[in-house]
Every structure is written in structure tokens, then in C-alpha cells.
Amino acid sequence: MKKLLLFVPMLFAMLILGCDKDKNETPQPTEKDKILINYPWRMSTVTDLSGKDIPINQLNTQTQAIKEVMDIQFLQNNVTKAIDQNSKQVINGGTWYLIDDNKTLDIKISGFSGQFGVEELSNSKLRLKSTMPVSGVDQETIMVFQPVIK
């Protein structure tokens, strides 16, 4: 019985130490994370759900600015930066997370936040589903991004 009483506290201590070790480990990036952080991404077009391009003059000014002015850089530490395409200066920043088993990209940047459905994420294309104003009416769209290869 005494041996059992000595064994229980040792087991309890081992469990506590094991849990502390797990808390300090840095999560390793997934394959999708690695693709996302490989390079900056530039919006090439916005389409409707059937794949038809939406003219830029039908998009709101925020979306136009993302397309014409910014590249989006996702960093390994879940920091994201909006970078001016010409000057390469950081315009804005925030955080990003792939959630829901990599099916949703959660971005929080001042002026551009939301959860976007990941329709495609490959080395050559990023397609995000979103609801945005098109000619002043909210509609489901696909934002298509291409990698910026330097």
C-alpha cells in the first residue's frame, strides 16, 4: 500500500511536467502555412462564383486599393503585412490564421478583416471566397491572388 501511495504522486508529477512541456512547444507550420508564407501575394482579379471577372470599377475602393496598390505578405509568426507594390514599404499589418482544418483564412488587418473561405491554395494561386459590395450590392465573390516572385 505504501508503494502505491508513493507511485501516485510520482505519476501526478510526471503528468504535470509532461503538460508543461507541450505548452512551450512552438506549433510547426502545416504544408498550407508553408505555401502561404513562401511569397507575397498580389490580387489579380475578383470573380463571381461562376468564374467571370468583375470589372474593377464595380468593386469598392477598399478592394480596388488591395488590387492596385498592395501585396499581402503572410509571415511564419502569423503576422501579415500589406506592402506597397511600388515602394515596398509596409502600409498596414495585422495577423492571420488558417482555421477550420485549413478551409478558412482569418485575417485581421486594420481596414481589411474577415474570415475568407479558402477555395484554392497552391504555389501558383490563392483563391479566397468572400462577400463584398459589387456595384453597391453585397455578393459572393472569389478574390484571386498570384504569388509575387522576386
mmCIF file of C-alpha atoms in Angstrom:
data_model
loop_
_atom_site.group_PDB
_atom_site.id
_atom_site.type_symbol
_atom_site.label_atom_id
_atom_site.label_comp_id
_atom_site.label_asym_id
_atom_site.label_seq_id
_atom_site.Cartn_x
_atom_site.Cartn_y
_atom_site.Cartn_z
ATOM 1 C CA MET A 1 0.000 0.000 0.000
ATOM 2 C CA LYS A 2 2.886 2.369 0.865
ATOM 3 C CA LYS A 3 4.443 1.710 -2.555
ATOM 4 C CA LEU A 4 1.155 2.617 -4.196
ATOM 5 C CA LEU A 5 0.991 5.862 -2.218
ATOM 6 C CA LEU A 6 4.498 6.743 -3.430
ATOM 7 C CA PHE A 7 3.644 5.853 -7.016
ATOM 8 C CA VAL A 8 0.551 8.112 -7.275
ATOM 9 C CA PRO A 9 2.399 11.408 -6.522
ATOM 10 C CA MET A 10 5.185 10.437 -8.948
ATOM 11 C CA LEU A 11 2.638 9.737 -11.680
ATOM 12 C CA PHE A 12 0.892 13.018 -10.950
ATOM 13 C CA ALA A 13 4.211 14.930 -11.122
ATOM 14 C CA MET A 14 5.096 13.269 -14.430
ATOM 15 C CA LEU A 15 1.726 14.272 -15.897
ATOM 16 C CA ILE A 16 2.176 17.883 -14.802
ATOM 17 C CA LEU A 17 5.703 18.075 -16.215
ATOM 18 C CA GLY A 18 4.557 16.482 -19.458
ATOM 19 C CA CYS A 19 1.753 19.038 -19.865
ATOM 20 C CA ASP A 20 4.123 21.948 -19.235
ATOM 21 C CA LYS A 21 6.454 20.672 -21.943
ATOM 22 C CA ASP A 22 3.616 20.621 -24.508
ATOM 23 C CA LYS A 23 2.644 24.223 -23.694
ATOM 24 C CA ASN A 24 6.131 25.520 -24.520
ATOM 25 C CA GLU A 25 6.463 23.785 -27.885
ATOM 26 C CA THR A 26 6.096 26.018 -30.937
ATOM 27 C CA PRO A 27 3.498 24.646 -33.335
ATOM 28 C CA GLN A 28 5.037 23.601 -36.626
ATOM 29 C CA PRO A 29 3.647 25.142 -39.814
ATOM 30 C CA THR A 30 1.407 22.947 -41.955
ATOM 31 C CA GLU A 31 2.010 22.439 -45.679
ATOM 32 C CA LYS A 32 -0.672 25.059 -46.420
ATOM 33 C CA ASP A 33 1.016 27.502 -43.996
ATOM 34 C CA LYS A 34 4.314 26.977 -45.826
ATOM 35 C CA ILE A 35 2.728 27.722 -49.208
ATOM 36 C CA LEU A 36 1.076 30.855 -47.856
ATOM 37 C CA ILE A 37 4.289 32.255 -46.357
ATOM 38 C CA ASN A 38 6.528 31.428 -49.349
ATOM 39 C CA TYR A 39 5.982 34.787 -51.050
ATOM 40 C CA PRO A 40 3.853 37.926 -51.047
ATOM 41 C CA TRP A 41 0.513 37.619 -52.828
ATOM 42 C CA ARG A 42 -0.985 40.113 -55.290
ATOM 43 C CA MET A 43 -4.670 40.231 -56.163
ATOM 44 C CA SER A 44 -5.004 39.600 -59.890
ATOM 45 C CA THR A 45 -8.777 39.653 -60.218
ATOM 46 C CA VAL A 46 -12.105 39.304 -58.453
ATOM 47 C CA THR A 47 -14.638 36.924 -59.977
ATOM 48 C CA ASP A 48 -18.208 35.918 -59.355
ATOM 49 C CA LEU A 49 -18.842 32.323 -58.278
ATOM 50 C CA SER A 50 -19.058 31.163 -61.908
ATOM 51 C CA GLY A 51 -15.527 32.496 -62.578
ATOM 52 C CA LYS A 52 -16.494 35.590 -64.577
ATOM 53 C CA ASP A 53 -14.185 38.569 -63.896
ATOM 54 C CA ILE A 54 -15.806 41.527 -62.155
ATOM 55 C CA PRO A 55 -14.623 44.879 -63.620
ATOM 56 C CA ILE A 56 -12.554 46.855 -61.117
ATOM 57 C CA ASN A 57 -14.834 49.895 -61.353
ATOM 58 C CA GLN A 58 -17.655 47.767 -59.885
ATOM 59 C CA LEU A 59 -15.601 46.985 -56.740
ATOM 60 C CA ASN A 60 -15.484 49.190 -53.648
ATOM 61 C CA THR A 61 -12.465 51.440 -53.044
ATOM 62 C CA GLN A 62 -11.015 49.112 -50.391
ATOM 63 C CA THR A 63 -10.913 46.176 -52.817
ATOM 64 C CA GLN A 64 -9.584 48.395 -55.609
ATOM 65 C CA ALA A 65 -6.738 49.513 -53.317
ATOM 66 C CA ILE A 66 -5.865 45.916 -52.447
ATOM 67 C CA LYS A 67 -5.732 45.047 -56.147
ATOM 68 C CA GLU A 68 -3.901 48.105 -57.451
ATOM 69 C CA VAL A 69 -1.668 49.168 -54.559
ATOM 70 C CA MET A 70 -0.918 46.302 -52.140
ATOM 71 C CA ASP A 71 0.808 42.975 -51.930
ATOM 72 C CA ILE A 72 -0.109 40.832 -48.933
ATOM 73 C CA GLN A 73 2.739 39.068 -47.104
ATOM 74 C CA PHE A 74 1.987 36.266 -44.630
ATOM 75 C CA LEU A 75 4.812 35.597 -42.173
ATOM 76 C CA GLN A 76 5.527 32.423 -40.207
ATOM 77 C CA ASN A 77 4.727 34.053 -36.852
ATOM 78 C CA ASN A 78 1.122 34.712 -38.009
ATOM 79 C CA VAL A 79 1.891 38.344 -38.767
ATOM 80 C CA THR A 80 0.593 39.713 -42.052
ATOM 81 C CA LYS A 81 1.679 42.881 -43.794
ATOM 82 C CA ALA A 82 0.186 44.955 -46.579
ATOM 83 C CA ILE A 83 3.122 46.160 -48.683
ATOM 84 C CA ASP A 84 3.025 48.946 -51.272
ATOM 85 C CA GLN A 85 3.666 47.341 -54.680
ATOM 86 C CA ASN A 86 5.939 50.172 -55.845
ATOM 87 C CA SER A 87 7.841 51.409 -52.800
ATOM 88 C CA LYS A 88 7.839 48.038 -50.969
ATOM 89 C CA GLN A 89 7.052 49.940 -47.752
ATOM 90 C CA VAL A 90 4.713 48.388 -45.181
ATOM 91 C CA ILE A 91 1.349 50.154 -45.354
ATOM 92 C CA ASN A 92 -0.518 48.129 -42.755
ATOM 93 C CA GLY A 93 -0.233 44.993 -40.675
ATOM 94 C CA GLY A 94 -2.097 42.523 -38.540
ATOM 95 C CA THR A 95 -2.496 38.792 -38.013
ATOM 96 C CA TRP A 96 -3.544 35.738 -39.994
ATOM 97 C CA TYR A 97 -4.544 32.189 -39.108
ATOM 98 C CA LEU A 98 -5.606 29.209 -41.194
ATOM 99 C CA ILE A 99 -8.524 27.718 -39.266
ATOM 100 C CA ASP A 100 -11.252 25.097 -39.753
ATOM 101 C CA ASP A 101 -8.815 22.468 -40.995
ATOM 102 C CA ASN A 102 -7.239 24.967 -43.457
ATOM 103 C CA LYS A 103 -10.619 25.780 -45.017
ATOM 104 C CA THR A 104 -10.782 29.358 -43.707
ATOM 105 C CA LEU A 105 -8.202 32.152 -43.683
ATOM 106 C CA ASP A 106 -8.826 34.516 -40.758
ATOM 107 C CA ILE A 107 -7.172 37.881 -41.458
ATOM 108 C CA LYS A 108 -7.191 40.835 -39.106
ATOM 109 C CA ILE A 109 -5.664 43.972 -40.632
ATOM 110 C CA SER A 110 -6.955 47.446 -39.957
ATOM 111 C CA GLY A 111 -9.443 48.142 -42.757
ATOM 112 C CA PHE A 112 -9.346 44.570 -44.099
ATOM 113 C CA SER A 113 -10.529 41.912 -41.699
ATOM 114 C CA GLY A 114 -12.612 38.834 -42.011
ATOM 115 C CA GLN A 115 -12.791 35.123 -42.448
ATOM 116 C CA PHE A 116 -12.347 34.066 -46.049
ATOM 117 C CA GLY A 117 -13.128 30.642 -47.460
ATOM 118 C CA VAL A 118 -10.032 29.039 -48.951
ATOM 119 C CA GLU A 119 -11.175 27.783 -52.362
ATOM 120 C CA GLU A 120 -7.635 27.090 -53.562
ATOM 121 C CA LEU A 121 -4.175 27.422 -52.063
ATOM 122 C CA SER A 122 -1.292 26.242 -54.224
ATOM 123 C CA ASN A 123 2.161 27.524 -55.116
ATOM 124 C CA SER A 124 0.666 29.309 -58.118
ATOM 125 C CA LYS A 125 -2.708 30.591 -56.904
ATOM 126 C CA LEU A 126 -4.675 31.659 -53.842
ATOM 127 C CA ARG A 127 -8.457 31.917 -54.221
ATOM 128 C CA LEU A 128 -10.477 33.301 -51.317
ATOM 129 C CA LYS A 129 -14.267 33.331 -51.148
ATOM 130 C CA SER A 130 -15.814 36.453 -49.678
ATOM 131 C CA THR A 131 -18.935 38.560 -49.677
ATOM 132 C CA MET A 132 -18.220 42.093 -50.871
ATOM 133 C CA PRO A 133 -20.036 45.017 -52.473
ATOM 134 C CA VAL A 134 -20.206 44.808 -56.263
ATOM 135 C CA SER A 135 -21.794 47.908 -57.778
ATOM 136 C CA GLY A 136 -23.037 48.683 -54.260
ATOM 137 C CA VAL A 137 -24.762 45.306 -53.711
ATOM 138 C CA ASP A 138 -23.252 42.590 -51.481
ATOM 139 C CA GLN A 139 -22.442 39.481 -53.482
ATOM 140 C CA GLU A 140 -20.356 36.341 -53.003
ATOM 141 C CA THR A 141 -17.068 36.644 -54.863
ATOM 142 C CA ILE A 142 -13.720 34.954 -55.295
ATOM 143 C CA MET A 143 -10.594 37.058 -54.792
ATOM 144 C CA VAL A 144 -7.804 35.564 -56.908
ATOM 145 C CA PHE A 145 -4.192 36.163 -55.836
ATOM 146 C CA GLN A 146 -0.955 35.266 -57.620
ATOM 147 C CA PRO A 147 2.424 34.914 -55.902
ATOM 148 C CA VAL A 148 4.852 37.791 -56.316
ATOM 149 C CA ILE A 149 8.080 36.080 -57.303
ATOM 150 C CA LYS A 150 11.104 38.315 -56.971
#
